[in-house]
Amino acid sequence: MVEESNFLVSAPGKIIISGEHSVVYGKPALLAAVDRRLFVKIRGIEKGIKIIADEPEDLAQYAFQKTKEALNKKIKGGLKIKISSQIPVARGMGSSAALAVAMVGALFRYFKEPWDKNLINRIAYQIEKKQHGNPSGCDNSIACFGGFLWFQKRGESFKIRPLKIDFRLPEFVLLDSGRAKETTGEMVALVNEKFKVQKAETGRILDSLGRVTEKTASCFKKANFALLPVLIRENERLLEELGVVGKKAGKIIRKIEKLGGAAKICGAGGIKQGSGVILCYHQEAKVILDFAKKQKLTYFPVKLGVQGVRDEKN
Ligand code: MEV
């Protein structure tokens, strides 16, 4: 008999406002969920497991298996799982974390598990580890809890603090510097290699990134963004020193700075080709939009601080 079931769960993409890479080394990160979502739809079928995805299908398969194991459950009959996404892939926008979280969430609904976001997040983190090797857990946490998060890795656990933003934020624009050829795992490994070879120098960069993140978070907490452009520029310089920004992204960012704006990559980055999306800030957002149009760069208008994982049917 076919199980009477039809579930739809979604999770958002993200940007890292400050703290990518240094967060892997226990420094804080400031993140925001963005209004681009990934959807996992589950339907009971007679038999077999069919997964339909644009995303890397093996990750979807793995996420499915891992959740089933974590919950110690068996499927009655079969399942058709369809994944559709609005989150650009390999752009530092957390598409794989959104997949992990939404898959876990959808299976929680299917197995009628209590909607425990901490547990969903922990299982999603195990899935992320397969994809990225040594992730901090910040990507799955923002996809799970949404909003704005202050995140810090503490060994195998996380310190997560939601930031209450009940005021109008400055307008940010995301520009696409292109798909990163490297995976997040490869970029994290690259930094780790640098850390092993140039310990003191890399340690200094990571410490400075930690301080920039604290100051940036303070702008958001106090609703005072006077220092934000300076902090974004400093942040970008440190990421360049760390060696995670490609030439193409670097050039775009220098041009934005010349126009009086500030910009930084906002994810793992990439050096062989694109470095993913660039977070841009200018007192007049129109300057960035005009620049993007003139340079024929794709830009994403985004809303920050949206809801985390959610059941689309409830
Ligand atoms: C990737 O979105 C962010 C990194 O800091 C890796 C991680 O935190 O797992 C580069």
PDB file of C-alpha atoms in Angstrom, residues 88-273:
ATOM      1  CA  PRO A  88      22.908  29.649  -6.902  1.00  0.00           C
ATOM      2  CA  VAL A  89      25.394  26.804  -6.518  1.00  0.00           C
ATOM      3  CA  ALA A  90      29.122  27.303  -5.745  1.00  0.00           C
ATOM      4  CA  ARG A  91      28.625  31.008  -4.934  1.00  0.00           C
ATOM      5  CA  GLY A  92      29.152  30.942  -1.158  1.00  0.00           C
ATOM      6  CA  MET A  93      25.407  31.166  -0.592  1.00  0.00           C
ATOM      7  CA  GLY A  94      25.050  27.939   1.355  1.00  0.00           C
ATOM      8  CA  SER A  95      23.185  25.807  -1.169  1.00  0.00           C
ATOM      9  CA  SER A  96      24.562  22.516   0.177  1.00  0.00           C
ATOM     10  CA  ALA A  97      23.748  23.449   3.779  1.00  0.00           C
ATOM     11  CA  ALA A  98      20.205  24.399   2.737  1.00  0.00           C
ATOM     12  CA  LEU A  99      19.897  21.010   1.034  1.00  0.00           C
ATOM     13  CA  ALA A 100      21.096  19.166   4.140  1.00  0.00           C
ATOM     14  CA  VAL A 101      18.787  21.096   6.471  1.00  0.00           C
ATOM     15  CA  ALA A 102      15.704  20.914   4.224  1.00  0.00           C
ATOM     16  CA  MET A 103      16.238  17.186   3.615  1.00  0.00           C
ATOM     17  CA  VAL A 104      16.511  16.487   7.344  1.00  0.00           C
ATOM     18  CA  GLY A 105      13.456  18.681   7.995  1.00  0.00           C
ATOM     19  CA  ALA A 106      11.382  16.942   5.302  1.00  0.00           C
ATOM     20  CA  LEU A 107      12.269  13.515   6.691  1.00  0.00           C
ATOM     21  CA  PHE A 108      11.430  14.706  10.205  1.00  0.00           C
ATOM     22  CA  ARG A 109       7.950  15.503   8.879  1.00  0.00           C
ATOM     23  CA  TYR A 110       7.702  12.214   7.004  1.00  0.00           C
ATOM     24  CA  PHE A 111       8.655  10.188  10.107  1.00  0.00           C
ATOM     25  CA  LYS A 112       6.484  12.422  12.313  1.00  0.00           C
ATOM     26  CA  GLU A 113       9.426  13.379  14.523  1.00  0.00           C
ATOM     27  CA  PRO A 114       9.030  16.371  16.873  1.00  0.00           C
ATOM     28  CA  TRP A 115      10.162  19.582  15.133  1.00  0.00           C
ATOM     29  CA  ASP A 116      13.407  19.934  17.109  1.00  0.00           C
ATOM     30  CA  LYS A 117      15.568  22.464  15.266  1.00  0.00           C
ATOM     31  CA  ASN A 118      18.632  21.734  17.391  1.00  0.00           C
ATOM     32  CA  LEU A 119      18.447  18.088  16.395  1.00  0.00           C
ATOM     33  CA  ILE A 120      17.767  18.939  12.736  1.00  0.00           C
ATOM     34  CA  ASN A 121      20.849  21.182  12.861  1.00  0.00           C
ATOM     35  CA  ARG A 122      23.056  18.516  14.430  1.00  0.00           C
ATOM     36  CA  ILE A 123      22.127  15.912  11.806  1.00  0.00           C
ATOM     37  CA  ALA A 124      22.585  18.476   9.010  1.00  0.00           C
ATOM     38  CA  TYR A 125      26.057  19.226  10.398  1.00  0.00           C
ATOM     39  CA  GLN A 126      27.019  15.559  10.057  1.00  0.00           C
ATOM     40  CA  ILE A 127      25.894  15.738   6.414  1.00  0.00           C
ATOM     41  CA  GLU A 128      27.873  18.947   5.847  1.00  0.00           C
ATOM     42  CA  LYS A 129      30.979  17.208   7.164  1.00  0.00           C
ATOM     43  CA  LYS A 130      30.790  14.746   4.310  1.00  0.00           C
ATOM     44  CA  GLN A 131      30.599  17.594   1.807  1.00  0.00           C
ATOM     45  CA  HIS A 132      33.180  19.960   3.314  1.00  0.00           C
ATOM     46  CA  GLY A 133      35.534  17.863   5.431  1.00  0.00           C
ATOM     47  CA  ASN A 134      36.047  20.290   8.276  1.00  0.00           C
ATOM     48  CA  PRO A 135      33.174  22.775   8.274  1.00  0.00           C
ATOM     49  CA  SER A 136      32.472  25.093  11.180  1.00  0.00           C
ATOM     50  CA  GLY A 137      28.741  24.356  11.163  1.00  0.00           C
ATOM     51  CA  CYS A 138      27.814  28.002  10.541  1.00  0.00           C
ATOM     52  CA  ASP A 139      26.194  27.320   7.146  1.00  0.00           C
ATOM     53  CA  ASN A 140      23.816  24.630   8.413  1.00  0.00           C
ATOM     54  CA  SER A 141      23.043  26.698  11.533  1.00  0.00           C
ATOM     55  CA  ILE A 142      21.897  29.753   9.587  1.00  0.00           C
ATOM     56  CA  ALA A 143      19.894  27.568   7.159  1.00  0.00           C
ATOM     57  CA  CYS A 144      18.234  25.982  10.183  1.00  0.00           C
ATOM     58  CA  PHE A 145      17.570  28.956  12.459  1.00  0.00           C
ATOM     59  CA  GLY A 146      17.429  31.758   9.873  1.00  0.00           C
ATOM     60  CA  GLY A 147      17.442  35.472  10.751  1.00  0.00           C
ATOM     61  CA  PHE A 148      20.793  36.973  11.735  1.00  0.00           C
ATOM     62  CA  LEU A 149      23.172  34.842  13.768  1.00  0.00           C
ATOM     63  CA  TRP A 150      26.254  35.317  15.812  1.00  0.00           C
ATOM     64  CA  PHE A 151      27.953  31.931  15.557  1.00  0.00           C
ATOM     65  CA  GLN A 152      30.978  30.403  17.196  1.00  0.00           C
ATOM     66  CA  LYS A 153      32.256  26.842  16.988  1.00  0.00           C
ATOM     67  CA  ARG A 154      33.185  25.316  20.329  1.00  0.00           C
ATOM     68  CA  GLY A 155      34.800  21.944  19.632  1.00  0.00           C
ATOM     69  CA  GLU A 156      31.949  19.809  18.332  1.00  0.00           C
ATOM     70  CA  SER A 157      29.254  22.130  19.639  1.00  0.00           C
ATOM     71  CA  PHE A 158      28.085  25.595  18.610  1.00  0.00           C
ATOM     72  CA  LYS A 159      27.444  28.837  20.396  1.00  0.00           C
ATOM     73  CA  ILE A 160      24.570  30.440  18.508  1.00  0.00           C
ATOM     74  CA  ARG A 161      23.042  33.816  19.349  1.00  0.00           C
ATOM     75  CA  PRO A 162      20.236  35.287  17.237  1.00  0.00           C
ATOM     76  CA  LEU A 163      20.579  39.026  16.608  1.00  0.00           C
ATOM     77  CA  LYS A 164      17.416  41.042  16.909  1.00  0.00           C
ATOM     78  CA  ILE A 165      17.291  43.488  14.010  1.00  0.00           C
ATOM     79  CA  ASP A 166      14.144  45.557  14.326  1.00  0.00           C
ATOM     80  CA  PHE A 167      15.390  48.577  12.417  1.00  0.00           C
ATOM     81  CA  ARG A 168      15.917  49.372   8.775  1.00  0.00           C
ATOM     82  CA  LEU A 169      19.200  47.954   7.540  1.00  0.00           C
ATOM     83  CA  PRO A 170      21.461  49.633   5.012  1.00  0.00           C
ATOM     84  CA  GLU A 171      20.884  48.310   1.530  1.00  0.00           C
ATOM     85  CA  PHE A 172      23.303  45.582   0.456  1.00  0.00           C
ATOM     86  CA  VAL A 173      23.753  44.277  -3.069  1.00  0.00           C
ATOM     87  CA  LEU A 174      25.176  40.895  -4.021  1.00  0.00           C
ATOM     88  CA  LEU A 175      27.244  40.818  -7.205  1.00  0.00           C
ATOM     89  CA  ASP A 176      28.217  37.565  -8.827  1.00  0.00           C
ATOM     90  CA  SER A 177      31.956  37.169  -9.457  1.00  0.00           C
ATOM     91  CA  GLY A 178      31.259  33.724 -10.909  1.00  0.00           C
ATOM     92  CA  ARG A 179      31.122  30.132  -9.835  1.00  0.00           C
ATOM     93  CA  ALA A 180      34.047  28.968  -7.718  1.00  0.00           C
ATOM     94  CA  LYS A 181      35.896  26.085  -9.323  1.00  0.00           C
ATOM     95  CA  GLU A 182      37.013  24.851  -5.918  1.00  0.00           C
ATOM     96  CA  THR A 183      34.656  23.289  -3.398  1.00  0.00           C
ATOM     97  CA  THR A 184      34.257  24.798   0.068  1.00  0.00           C
ATOM     98  CA  GLY A 185      36.166  21.806   1.418  1.00  0.00           C
ATOM     99  CA  GLU A 186      39.101  22.555  -0.904  1.00  0.00           C
ATOM    100  CA  MET A 187      39.163  26.217   0.130  1.00  0.00           C
ATOM    101  CA  VAL A 188      39.051  25.299   3.823  1.00  0.00           C
ATOM    102  CA  ALA A 189      41.897  22.812   3.225  1.00  0.00           C
ATOM    103  CA  LEU A 190      43.900  25.511   1.415  1.00  0.00           C
ATOM    104  CA  VAL A 191      43.709  27.808   4.427  1.00  0.00           C
ATOM    105  CA  ASN A 192      44.610  24.909   6.695  1.00  0.00           C
ATOM    106  CA  GLU A 193      47.699  24.242   4.587  1.00  0.00           C
ATOM    107  CA  LYS A 194      48.705  27.900   4.883  1.00  0.00           C
ATOM    108  CA  PHE A 195      48.147  27.711   8.619  1.00  0.00           C
ATOM    109  CA  LYS A 196      50.498  24.720   8.873  1.00  0.00           C
ATOM    110  CA  VAL A 197      53.241  26.320   6.780  1.00  0.00           C
ATOM    111  CA  GLN A 198      52.954  29.937   7.994  1.00  0.00           C
ATOM    112  CA  LYS A 199      51.485  29.501  11.452  1.00  0.00           C
ATOM    113  CA  ALA A 200      52.277  32.887  12.969  1.00  0.00           C
ATOM    114  CA  GLU A 201      51.307  34.911   9.891  1.00  0.00           C
ATOM    115  CA  THR A 202      48.068  32.996   9.309  1.00  0.00           C
ATOM    116  CA  GLY A 203      47.250  33.117  13.006  1.00  0.00           C
ATOM    117  CA  ARG A 204      47.589  36.902  12.902  1.00  0.00           C
ATOM    118  CA  ILE A 205      45.183  37.148   9.930  1.00  0.00           C
ATOM    119  CA  LEU A 206      42.635  34.889  11.626  1.00  0.00           C
ATOM    120  CA  ASP A 207      42.829  36.891  14.868  1.00  0.00           C
ATOM    121  CA  SER A 208      42.327  40.130  12.937  1.00  0.00           C
ATOM    122  CA  LEU A 209      39.335  38.627  11.128  1.00  0.00           C
ATOM    123  CA  GLY A 210      37.891  37.715  14.529  1.00  0.00           C
ATOM    124  CA  ARG A 211      38.251  41.320  15.709  1.00  0.00           C
ATOM    125  CA  VAL A 212      36.691  42.706  12.512  1.00  0.00           C
ATOM    126  CA  THR A 213      33.725  40.363  13.021  1.00  0.00           C
ATOM    127  CA  GLU A 214      33.236  41.578  16.595  1.00  0.00           C
ATOM    128  CA  LYS A 215      33.263  45.210  15.454  1.00  0.00           C
ATOM    129  CA  THR A 216      30.936  44.437  12.537  1.00  0.00           C
ATOM    130  CA  ALA A 217      28.494  42.657  14.857  1.00  0.00           C
ATOM    131  CA  SER A 218      28.593  45.704  17.110  1.00  0.00           C
ATOM    132  CA  CYS A 219      27.444  47.908  14.151  1.00  0.00           C
ATOM    133  CA  PHE A 220      24.463  45.589  13.701  1.00  0.00           C
ATOM    134  CA  LYS A 221      23.675  45.451  17.418  1.00  0.00           C
ATOM    135  CA  LYS A 222      23.836  49.221  17.864  1.00  0.00           C
ATOM    136  CA  ALA A 223      22.222  50.068  14.525  1.00  0.00           C
ATOM    137  CA  ASN A 224      25.160  52.342  13.837  1.00  0.00           C
ATOM    138  CA  PHE A 225      26.750  51.653  10.471  1.00  0.00           C
ATOM    139  CA  ALA A 226      29.208  54.541  10.300  1.00  0.00           C
ATOM    140  CA  LEU A 227      32.189  52.197  10.561  1.00  0.00           C
ATOM    141  CA  LEU A 228      30.781  49.490   8.310  1.00  0.00           C
ATOM    142  CA  PRO A 229      32.519  50.486   5.033  1.00  0.00           C
ATOM    143  CA  VAL A 230      35.914  50.593   6.770  1.00  0.00           C
ATOM    144  CA  LEU A 231      35.281  47.193   8.365  1.00  0.00           C
ATOM    145  CA  ILE A 232      34.148  45.589   5.094  1.00  0.00           C
ATOM    146  CA  ARG A 233      37.278  46.867   3.319  1.00  0.00           C
ATOM    147  CA  GLU A 234      39.532  45.608   6.105  1.00  0.00           C
ATOM    148  CA  ASN A 235      37.709  42.276   6.084  1.00  0.00           C
ATOM    149  CA  GLU A 236      38.280  41.903   2.343  1.00  0.00           C
ATOM    150  CA  ARG A 237      41.990  42.785   2.645  1.00  0.00           C
ATOM    151  CA  LEU A 238      42.420  40.072   5.282  1.00  0.00           C
ATOM    152  CA  LEU A 239      40.609  37.496   3.126  1.00  0.00           C
ATOM    153  CA  GLU A 240      42.930  38.436   0.254  1.00  0.00           C
ATOM    154  CA  GLU A 241      45.938  37.962   2.536  1.00  0.00           C
ATOM    155  CA  LEU A 242      44.529  34.603   3.503  1.00  0.00           C
ATOM    156  CA  GLY A 243      44.573  33.734  -0.211  1.00  0.00           C
ATOM    157  CA  VAL A 244      40.904  32.917  -0.826  1.00  0.00           C
ATOM    158  CA  VAL A 245      39.992  35.701  -3.274  1.00  0.00           C
ATOM    159  CA  GLY A 246      40.448  35.224  -7.022  1.00  0.00           C
ATOM    160  CA  LYS A 247      41.743  37.881  -9.446  1.00  0.00           C
ATOM    161  CA  LYS A 248      38.363  38.529 -11.029  1.00  0.00           C
ATOM    162  CA  ALA A 249      36.636  39.201  -7.700  1.00  0.00           C
ATOM    163  CA  GLY A 250      39.595  41.293  -6.506  1.00  0.00           C
ATOM    164  CA  LYS A 251      39.331  43.560  -9.569  1.00  0.00           C
ATOM    165  CA  ILE A 252      35.590  44.073  -9.159  1.00  0.00           C
ATOM    166  CA  ILE A 253      36.075  44.927  -5.484  1.00  0.00           C
ATOM    167  CA  ARG A 254      38.825  47.511  -6.223  1.00  0.00           C
ATOM    168  CA  LYS A 255      36.490  49.221  -8.715  1.00  0.00           C
ATOM    169  CA  ILE A 256      33.681  49.362  -6.149  1.00  0.00           C
ATOM    170  CA  GLU A 257      36.081  50.874  -3.617  1.00  0.00           C
ATOM    171  CA  LYS A 258      37.058  53.522  -6.170  1.00  0.00           C
ATOM    172  CA  LEU A 259      33.381  54.407  -6.467  1.00  0.00           C
ATOM    173  CA  GLY A 260      33.322  55.052  -2.723  1.00  0.00           C
ATOM    174  CA  GLY A 261      31.785  51.709  -1.794  1.00  0.00           C
ATOM    175  CA  ALA A 262      33.009  48.681   0.128  1.00  0.00           C
ATOM    176  CA  ALA A 263      32.802  45.025  -0.837  1.00  0.00           C
ATOM    177  CA  LYS A 264      33.948  41.582   0.223  1.00  0.00           C
ATOM    178  CA  ILE A 265      33.516  38.015  -0.885  1.00  0.00           C
ATOM    179  CA  CYS A 266      31.109  36.229   1.397  1.00  0.00           C
ATOM    180  CA  GLY A 267      31.754  32.531   1.643  1.00  0.00           C
ATOM    181  CA  ALA A 268      34.599  30.131   1.018  1.00  0.00           C
ATOM    182  CA  GLY A 269      35.813  32.154  -2.012  1.00  0.00           C
ATOM    183  CA  GLY A 270      37.728  30.668  -4.911  1.00  0.00           C
ATOM    184  CA  ILE A 271      40.964  31.495  -6.700  1.00  0.00           C
ATOM    185  CA  LYS A 272      41.054  29.593  -9.996  1.00  0.00           C
ATOM    186  CA  GLN A 273      37.961  31.261 -11.466  1.00  0.00           C
TER     187      GLN A 273
END
